XYZ file of C-alpha atoms in Angstrom:
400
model
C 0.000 0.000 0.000
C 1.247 3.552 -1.379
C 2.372 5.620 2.201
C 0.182 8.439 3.414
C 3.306 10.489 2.537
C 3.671 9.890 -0.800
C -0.318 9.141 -1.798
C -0.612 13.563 -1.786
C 2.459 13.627 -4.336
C 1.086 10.790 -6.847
C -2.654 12.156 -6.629
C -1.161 15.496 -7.495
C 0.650 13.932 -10.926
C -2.395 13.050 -12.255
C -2.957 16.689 -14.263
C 0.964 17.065 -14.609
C 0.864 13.729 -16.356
C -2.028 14.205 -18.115
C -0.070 17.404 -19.691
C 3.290 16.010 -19.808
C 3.403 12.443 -19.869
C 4.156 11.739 -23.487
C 7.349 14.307 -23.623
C 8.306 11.897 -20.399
C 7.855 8.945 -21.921
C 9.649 9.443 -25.063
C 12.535 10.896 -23.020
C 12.385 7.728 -20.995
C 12.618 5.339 -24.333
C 15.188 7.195 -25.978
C 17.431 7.708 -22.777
C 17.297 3.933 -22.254
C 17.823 2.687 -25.650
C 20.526 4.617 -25.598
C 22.003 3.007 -22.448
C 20.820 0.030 -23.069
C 20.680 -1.149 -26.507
C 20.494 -4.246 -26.074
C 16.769 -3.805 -24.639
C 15.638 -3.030 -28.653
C 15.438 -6.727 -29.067
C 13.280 -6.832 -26.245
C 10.551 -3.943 -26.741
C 8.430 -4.027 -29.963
C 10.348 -1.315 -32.113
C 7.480 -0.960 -34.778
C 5.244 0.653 -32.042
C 8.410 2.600 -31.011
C 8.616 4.018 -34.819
C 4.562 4.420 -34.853
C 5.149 6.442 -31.707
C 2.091 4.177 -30.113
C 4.798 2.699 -27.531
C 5.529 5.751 -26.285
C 1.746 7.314 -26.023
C 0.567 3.925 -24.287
C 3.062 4.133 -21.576
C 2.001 8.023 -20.805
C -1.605 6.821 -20.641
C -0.391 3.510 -18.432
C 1.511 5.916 -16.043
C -1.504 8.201 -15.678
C -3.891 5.298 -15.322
C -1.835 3.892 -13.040
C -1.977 7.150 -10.417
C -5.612 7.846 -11.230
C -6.555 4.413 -10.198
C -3.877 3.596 -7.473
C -6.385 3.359 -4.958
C -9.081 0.818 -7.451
C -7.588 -2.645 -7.086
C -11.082 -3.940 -9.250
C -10.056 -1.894 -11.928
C -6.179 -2.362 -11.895
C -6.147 -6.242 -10.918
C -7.101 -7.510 -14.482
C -5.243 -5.199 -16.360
C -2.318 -6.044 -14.253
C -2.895 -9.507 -15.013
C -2.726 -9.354 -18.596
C 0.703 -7.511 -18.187
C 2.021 -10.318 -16.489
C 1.293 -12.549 -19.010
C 2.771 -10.399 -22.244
C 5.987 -9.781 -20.102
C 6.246 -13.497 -19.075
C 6.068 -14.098 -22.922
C 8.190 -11.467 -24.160
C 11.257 -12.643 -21.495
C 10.858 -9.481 -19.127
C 13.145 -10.650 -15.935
C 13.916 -9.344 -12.469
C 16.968 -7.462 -14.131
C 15.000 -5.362 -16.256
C 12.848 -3.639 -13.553
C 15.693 -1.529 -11.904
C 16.490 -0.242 -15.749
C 13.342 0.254 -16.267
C 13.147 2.649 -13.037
C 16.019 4.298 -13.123
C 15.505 5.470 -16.521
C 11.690 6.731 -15.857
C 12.448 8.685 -12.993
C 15.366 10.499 -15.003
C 12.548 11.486 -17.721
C 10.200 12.633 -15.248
C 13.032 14.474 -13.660
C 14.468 16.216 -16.904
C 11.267 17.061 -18.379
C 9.401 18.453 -14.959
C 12.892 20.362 -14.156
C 12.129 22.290 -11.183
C 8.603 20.796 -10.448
C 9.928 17.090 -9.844
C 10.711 18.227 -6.104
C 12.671 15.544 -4.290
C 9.139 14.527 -2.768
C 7.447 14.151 -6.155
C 10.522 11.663 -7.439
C 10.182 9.964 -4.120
C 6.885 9.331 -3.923
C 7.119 7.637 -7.565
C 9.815 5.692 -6.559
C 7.662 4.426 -3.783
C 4.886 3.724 -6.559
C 6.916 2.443 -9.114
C 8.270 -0.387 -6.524
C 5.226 -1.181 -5.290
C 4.060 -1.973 -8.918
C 7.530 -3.615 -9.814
C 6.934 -6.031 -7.038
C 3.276 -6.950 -7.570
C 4.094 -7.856 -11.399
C 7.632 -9.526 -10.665
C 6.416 -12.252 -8.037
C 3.271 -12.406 -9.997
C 5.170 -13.008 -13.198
C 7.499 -15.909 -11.095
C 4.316 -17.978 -10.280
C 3.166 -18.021 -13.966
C 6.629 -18.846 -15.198
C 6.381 -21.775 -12.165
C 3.013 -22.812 -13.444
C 3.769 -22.784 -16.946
C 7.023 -24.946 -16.140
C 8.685 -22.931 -18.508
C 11.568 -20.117 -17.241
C 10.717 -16.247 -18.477
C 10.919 -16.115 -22.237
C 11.565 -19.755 -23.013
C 11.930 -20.324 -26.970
C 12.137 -23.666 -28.623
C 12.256 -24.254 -32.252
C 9.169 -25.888 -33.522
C 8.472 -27.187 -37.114
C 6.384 -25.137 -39.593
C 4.490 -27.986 -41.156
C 2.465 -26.778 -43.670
C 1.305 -22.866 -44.820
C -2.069 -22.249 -45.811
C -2.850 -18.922 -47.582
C -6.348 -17.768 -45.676
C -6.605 -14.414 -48.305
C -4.476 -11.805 -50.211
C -2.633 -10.386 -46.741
C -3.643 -13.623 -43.758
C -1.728 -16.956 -43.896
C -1.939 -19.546 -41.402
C 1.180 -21.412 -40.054
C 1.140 -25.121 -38.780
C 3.543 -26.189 -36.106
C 4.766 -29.389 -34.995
C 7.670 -30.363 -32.823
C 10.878 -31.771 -34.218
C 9.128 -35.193 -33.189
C 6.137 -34.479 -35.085
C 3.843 -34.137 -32.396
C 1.404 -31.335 -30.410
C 3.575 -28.763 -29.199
C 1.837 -28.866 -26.214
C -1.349 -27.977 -24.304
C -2.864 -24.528 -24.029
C -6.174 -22.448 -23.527
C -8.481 -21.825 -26.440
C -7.650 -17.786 -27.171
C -4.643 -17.981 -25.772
C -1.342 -16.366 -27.771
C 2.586 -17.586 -28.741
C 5.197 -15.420 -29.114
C 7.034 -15.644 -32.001
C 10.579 -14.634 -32.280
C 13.011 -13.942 -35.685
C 16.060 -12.148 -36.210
C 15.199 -9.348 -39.168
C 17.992 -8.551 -41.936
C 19.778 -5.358 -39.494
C 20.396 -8.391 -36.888
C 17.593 -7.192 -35.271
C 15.613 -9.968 -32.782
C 11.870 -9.123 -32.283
C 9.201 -11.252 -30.628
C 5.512 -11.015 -31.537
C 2.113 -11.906 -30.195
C -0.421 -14.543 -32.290
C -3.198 -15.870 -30.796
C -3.439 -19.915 -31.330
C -6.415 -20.614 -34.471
C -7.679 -24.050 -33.950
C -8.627 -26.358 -30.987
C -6.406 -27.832 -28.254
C -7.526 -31.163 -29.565
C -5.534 -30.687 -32.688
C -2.625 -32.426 -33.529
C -0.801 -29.116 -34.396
C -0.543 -25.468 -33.056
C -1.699 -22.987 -35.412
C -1.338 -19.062 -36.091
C -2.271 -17.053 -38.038
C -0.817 -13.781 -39.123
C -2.005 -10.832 -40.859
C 0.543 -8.870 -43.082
C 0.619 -5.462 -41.673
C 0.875 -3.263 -44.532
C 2.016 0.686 -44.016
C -0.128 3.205 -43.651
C -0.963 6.491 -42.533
C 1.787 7.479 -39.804
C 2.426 3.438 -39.418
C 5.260 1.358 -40.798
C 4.764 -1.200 -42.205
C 5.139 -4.694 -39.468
C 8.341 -5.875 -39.966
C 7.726 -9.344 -38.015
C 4.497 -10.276 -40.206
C 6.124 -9.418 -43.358
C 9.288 -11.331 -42.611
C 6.835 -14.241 -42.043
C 4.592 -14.030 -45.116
C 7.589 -13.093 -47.035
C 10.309 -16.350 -45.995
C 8.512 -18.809 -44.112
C 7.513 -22.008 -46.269
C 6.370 -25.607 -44.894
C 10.022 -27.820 -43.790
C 11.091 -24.325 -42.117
C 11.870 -23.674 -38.697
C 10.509 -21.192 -35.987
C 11.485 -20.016 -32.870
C 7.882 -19.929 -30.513
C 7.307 -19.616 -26.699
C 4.670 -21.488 -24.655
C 1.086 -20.661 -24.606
C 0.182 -17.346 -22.614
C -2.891 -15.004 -22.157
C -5.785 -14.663 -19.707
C -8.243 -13.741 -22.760
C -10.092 -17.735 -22.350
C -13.242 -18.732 -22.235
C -15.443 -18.281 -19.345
C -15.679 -21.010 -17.199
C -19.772 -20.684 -16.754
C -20.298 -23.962 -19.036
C -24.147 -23.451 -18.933
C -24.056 -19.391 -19.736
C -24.070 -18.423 -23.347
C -21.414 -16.979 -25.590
C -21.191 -13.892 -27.684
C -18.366 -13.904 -29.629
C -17.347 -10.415 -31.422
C -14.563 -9.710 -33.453
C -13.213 -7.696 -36.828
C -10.356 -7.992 -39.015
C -7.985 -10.224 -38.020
C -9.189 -10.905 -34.737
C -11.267 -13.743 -35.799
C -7.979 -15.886 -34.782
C -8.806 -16.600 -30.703
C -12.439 -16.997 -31.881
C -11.420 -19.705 -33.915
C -10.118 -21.398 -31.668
C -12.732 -21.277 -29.344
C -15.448 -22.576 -31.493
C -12.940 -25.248 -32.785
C -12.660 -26.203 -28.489
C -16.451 -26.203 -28.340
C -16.925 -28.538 -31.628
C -14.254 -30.969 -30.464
C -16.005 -31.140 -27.152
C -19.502 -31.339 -27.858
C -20.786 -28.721 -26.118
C -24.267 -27.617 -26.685
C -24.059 -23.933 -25.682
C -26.006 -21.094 -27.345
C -22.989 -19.462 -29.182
C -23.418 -16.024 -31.222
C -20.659 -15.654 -33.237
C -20.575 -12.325 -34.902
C -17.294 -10.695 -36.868
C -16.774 -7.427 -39.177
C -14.867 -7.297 -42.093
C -14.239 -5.750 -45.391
C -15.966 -8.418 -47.492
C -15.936 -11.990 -47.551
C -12.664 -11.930 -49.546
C -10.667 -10.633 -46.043
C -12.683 -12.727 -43.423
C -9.646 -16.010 -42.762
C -10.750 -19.295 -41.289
C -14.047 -19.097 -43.208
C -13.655 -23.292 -43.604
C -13.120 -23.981 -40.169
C -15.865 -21.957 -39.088
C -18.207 -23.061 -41.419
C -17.253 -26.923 -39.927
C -17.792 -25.890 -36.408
C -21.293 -24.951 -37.307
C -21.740 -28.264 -38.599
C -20.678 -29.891 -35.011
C -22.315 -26.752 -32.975
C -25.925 -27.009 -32.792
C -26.545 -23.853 -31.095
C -23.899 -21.649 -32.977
C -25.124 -18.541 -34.871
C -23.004 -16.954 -37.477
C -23.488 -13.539 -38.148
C -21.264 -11.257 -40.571
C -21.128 -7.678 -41.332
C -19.162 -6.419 -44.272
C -18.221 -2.966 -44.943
C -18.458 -3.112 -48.716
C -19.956 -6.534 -49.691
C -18.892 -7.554 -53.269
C -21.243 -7.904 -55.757
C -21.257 -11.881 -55.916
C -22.041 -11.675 -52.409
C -25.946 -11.555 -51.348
C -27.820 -10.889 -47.976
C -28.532 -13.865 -45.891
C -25.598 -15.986 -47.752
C -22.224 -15.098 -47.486
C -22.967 -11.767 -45.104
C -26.132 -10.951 -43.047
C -25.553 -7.454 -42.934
C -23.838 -4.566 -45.150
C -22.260 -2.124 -42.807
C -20.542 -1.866 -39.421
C -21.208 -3.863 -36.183
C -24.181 -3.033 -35.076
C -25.462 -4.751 -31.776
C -28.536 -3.531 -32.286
C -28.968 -5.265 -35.315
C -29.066 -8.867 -33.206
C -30.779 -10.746 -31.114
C -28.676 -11.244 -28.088
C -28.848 -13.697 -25.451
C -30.321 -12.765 -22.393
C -27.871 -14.250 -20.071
C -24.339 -14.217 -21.555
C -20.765 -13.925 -21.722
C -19.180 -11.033 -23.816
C -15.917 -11.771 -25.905
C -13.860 -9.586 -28.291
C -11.329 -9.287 -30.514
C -10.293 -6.616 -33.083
C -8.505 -3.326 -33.249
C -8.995 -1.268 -30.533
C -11.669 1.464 -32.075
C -13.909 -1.358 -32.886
C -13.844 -2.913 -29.389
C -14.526 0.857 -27.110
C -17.278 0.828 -29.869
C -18.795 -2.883 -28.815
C -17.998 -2.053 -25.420
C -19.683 0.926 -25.139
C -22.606 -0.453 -26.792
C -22.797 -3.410 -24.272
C -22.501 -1.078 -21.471
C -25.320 0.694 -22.871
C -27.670 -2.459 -23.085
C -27.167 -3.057 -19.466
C -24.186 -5.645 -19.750
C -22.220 -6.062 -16.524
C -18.725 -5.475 -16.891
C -17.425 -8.829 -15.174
C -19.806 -10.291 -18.308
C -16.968 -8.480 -20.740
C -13.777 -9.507 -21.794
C -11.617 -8.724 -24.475
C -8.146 -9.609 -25.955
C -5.687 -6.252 -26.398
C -2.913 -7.041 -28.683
C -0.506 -3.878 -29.394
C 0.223 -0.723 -26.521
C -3.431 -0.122 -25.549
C -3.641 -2.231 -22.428
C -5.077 0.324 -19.907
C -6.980 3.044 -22.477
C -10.071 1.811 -20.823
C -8.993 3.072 -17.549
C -8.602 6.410 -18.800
C-alpha cells in the first residue's frame, strides 16, 4: 500500500501527467535505448517508430496514479501484463532499468517541479508496482514450467494462404507431435532475427482447438499506412517462411479464455484479423460437444478478407446452437444478404438478437472494441460479463 506520505504527491501527478506524460515517456525510451541497446530486441520497435509505444506508456503511467487506490479496476489489467511480459522474457533485471531510466525522464522534463518529494513518492509507486508484477510473473513462469521467455524451435508444417494479406502457419515439434497444451484464445510469441540483426518477438493468438494435432497461427501482413510502418515481423513471415522451415515460438500465454460458466451463453465479437482466438474457441467447443447457445458475430471488409471461413463453417456443422453472423463494410457484388454476409455495414449490436444471459468476448482493433464495449454497457451488460483480448500498446486506455 502507497504511504500516506507519498499518496498527496502521486494524486497530485495526475494533471501534470495528463499534460506532460508523453514528452516523459519518449525521453524515458530514448534515454534507455541509448544506455541500453540491447533492450531493442526486447521492446516491440514498430510501435516505437509508430510512436504508439511511447503514447501507451504516458496513458499507463496516468492510469496507473488515477486508479492507485481501485484494485477492481487495476487487478485484471495487471494480469494481462504479467502474461505479455512473461512471454516477451521481461526478468527481475529489467525492472531496476526500467526505473532508473523513468524517474530520469520525469526528472528532466518536470525540471524544477519534480521536487525531491514528487521523485520519491514515484519511486515508492513504481516499486510497489515492480513487485506486484515480478512475483506475480514468477508464479506463472512456475506454473507454466517454462523459465521467463523460453523459446524452442518448432516445425512449420504446412502454410495455408487464408486471403491476399492472412496466412496460417502449422507447427509441430521436431518429433512431429502437439507442441503442447494450451487455452483456447490464448497467444505464442514468435521470435526472428530481421535482416539489421535485429531480434523481435511477436504476439499470435493460437487458431484451432487444443484437440488438434498441431498449433496454429495465423498472421495478418501489416501493410504501411498512414503514420504506421509497415510490421516488420508479419512481413518477414509471409515473405520467408515455407512448410520444412523452422521457428522459434514460446509457450502458450494469455488470460483472454473462455469463461468457465459452461451453462451461460457466448457472444463472440470480433473484426479484421481478430477472428484468430475466436477460432479457436469454437474449434474447443466442436471438439467437445458442447451444446451452448454461441453467437458468433465478426466485421470485415468483405468476404474476400474474413480467414478461417472453412473452419468456421465446420464448427457450425458440429455446434448445434452456434449462430453466425457477418457484417461487411463493402460486400462484393457476388455476395448476397442472408448468404455469405447478413448485414452490409458496421457492427451493429442492435442489429441482433442477443442472449439474455451471456458472456461477452472480443477481438479486433482497438476502435472497434470501445465501440462494442460501449454499446454493451449501454444495453445493461455487466462489466465482469466483458472480456476482451488487447494485442498492441493499448492495455489500460479503458482506464482512462
Amino acid at each position: 500500500m502507497l504511504s500516506a506520505a507519498s499518496r498527496p504527491y502521486i494524486d497530485a501527478s495526475v494533471p501534470v501527467l495528463r499534460e506532460h506524460g508523453l514528452a516523459i515517456t519518449r525521453h524515458f525510451y530514448a534515454s534507455m535505448f541509448e544506455a541500453h541497446p540491447e533492450l531493442r530486441n526486447l521492446f516491440n520497435m514498430g510501435n516505437q517508430a509508430s510512436g504508439a509505444q511511447q503514447q501507451s506508456l504516458a496513458s499507463a503511467v496516468f492510469a496507473y496514479a488515477a486508479n492507485i487506490d481501485n484494485a477492481a479496476a487495476l487487478t485484471p489489467v495487471l494480469e494481462r501484463i504479467v502474461h505479455k511480459h512473461v512471454s516477451v522474457g521481461i526478468t527481475p533485471a529489467h525492472y531496476p532499468i526500467v526505473g532508473r531510466h523513468l524517474l530520469g525522464a520525469i526528472k528532466d522534463v518536470l525540471g524544477d517541479a519534480a521536487t525531491p518529494e514528487l521523485i520519491a513518492a514515484w519511486d515508492e509507486a513504481y516499486w510497489l508496482l515492480a513487485g506486484e508484477l515480478i512475483a506475480a510473473e514468477a508464479r506463472l513462469s512456475e506454473k507454466s514450467r517454462a523459465p521467463l521467455g523460453t523459446l524452442r524451435e518448432l516445425i512449420v508444417t504446412d502454410v495455408d494462404r487464408e486471403t491476399e494479406h492472412v496466412v496460417s502457419y502449422y507447427l509441430r515439434t521436431p518429433e512431429g507431435g502437439s507442441p503442447g497444451e494450451f487455452l483456447p484464445g490464448q497467444y505464442v510469441s514468435v521470435c526472428v532475427t530481421l535482416p539489421d540483426g535485429l531480434q523481435q518477438r511477436r504476439q499470435y493468438s493460437l487458431s484451432d482447438a487444443p484437440e488438434a494435432p498441431h498449433w496454429r497461427i495465423t498472421v495478418k501482413r501489416e501493410d504501411a499506412g498512414d503514420a504506421k510502418p509497415a510490421g516488420q515481423v508479419s512481413n518477414w513471415l509471409h515473405a520467408n517462411v515455407k512448410a520444412g522451415d523452422r521457428l522459434r515460438v514460446g509457450p502458450a500465454y494469455g488470460e483472454f479464455t473462455l469463461p468457465q460458466h459452461d451453462t451461460r451463453a457466448l457472444v463472440l465479437l470480433s473484426a479484421g484479423v481478430g477472428i484468430t482466438p475466436m477460432v479457436s474457441m469454437v474449434a474447443a467447443l466442436a471438439a467437445q460437444g458442447s451444446r451452448r447457445e454461441i453467437l458468433f458475430a465478426h466485421a470485415g471488409r468483405n468476404g474476400s478478407h474474413v480467414a478461417l471461413r472453412r473452419q468456421l463453417a465446420f464448427a457450425k456443422t458440429q455446434l448445434p446452437h452456434l449462430r453466425v453472423a457477418t457484417f461487411f463494410e463493402t460486400p462484393l457484388p457476388i455476395e448476397r444478404e442472408g448468404v455469405d454476409y447478413t448485414f452490409a455495414g458496421r457492427m451493429d449490436l442492435s442489429r441482433l438478437t442477443l442472449p439474455a444471459d451471456a458472456d461477452y468476448l472480443m477481438c479486433g482493433p482497438s476502435p472497434f472494441m470501445q465501440t462494442q464495449w460501449r454499446a454493451l454497457r449501454d444495453a445493461g451488460v455487466p462489466a465482469e460479463r466483458m472480456h476482451r483480448e488487447v494485442f498492441g500498446p493499448d492495455a489500460l486506455d479503458h482506464l482512462l
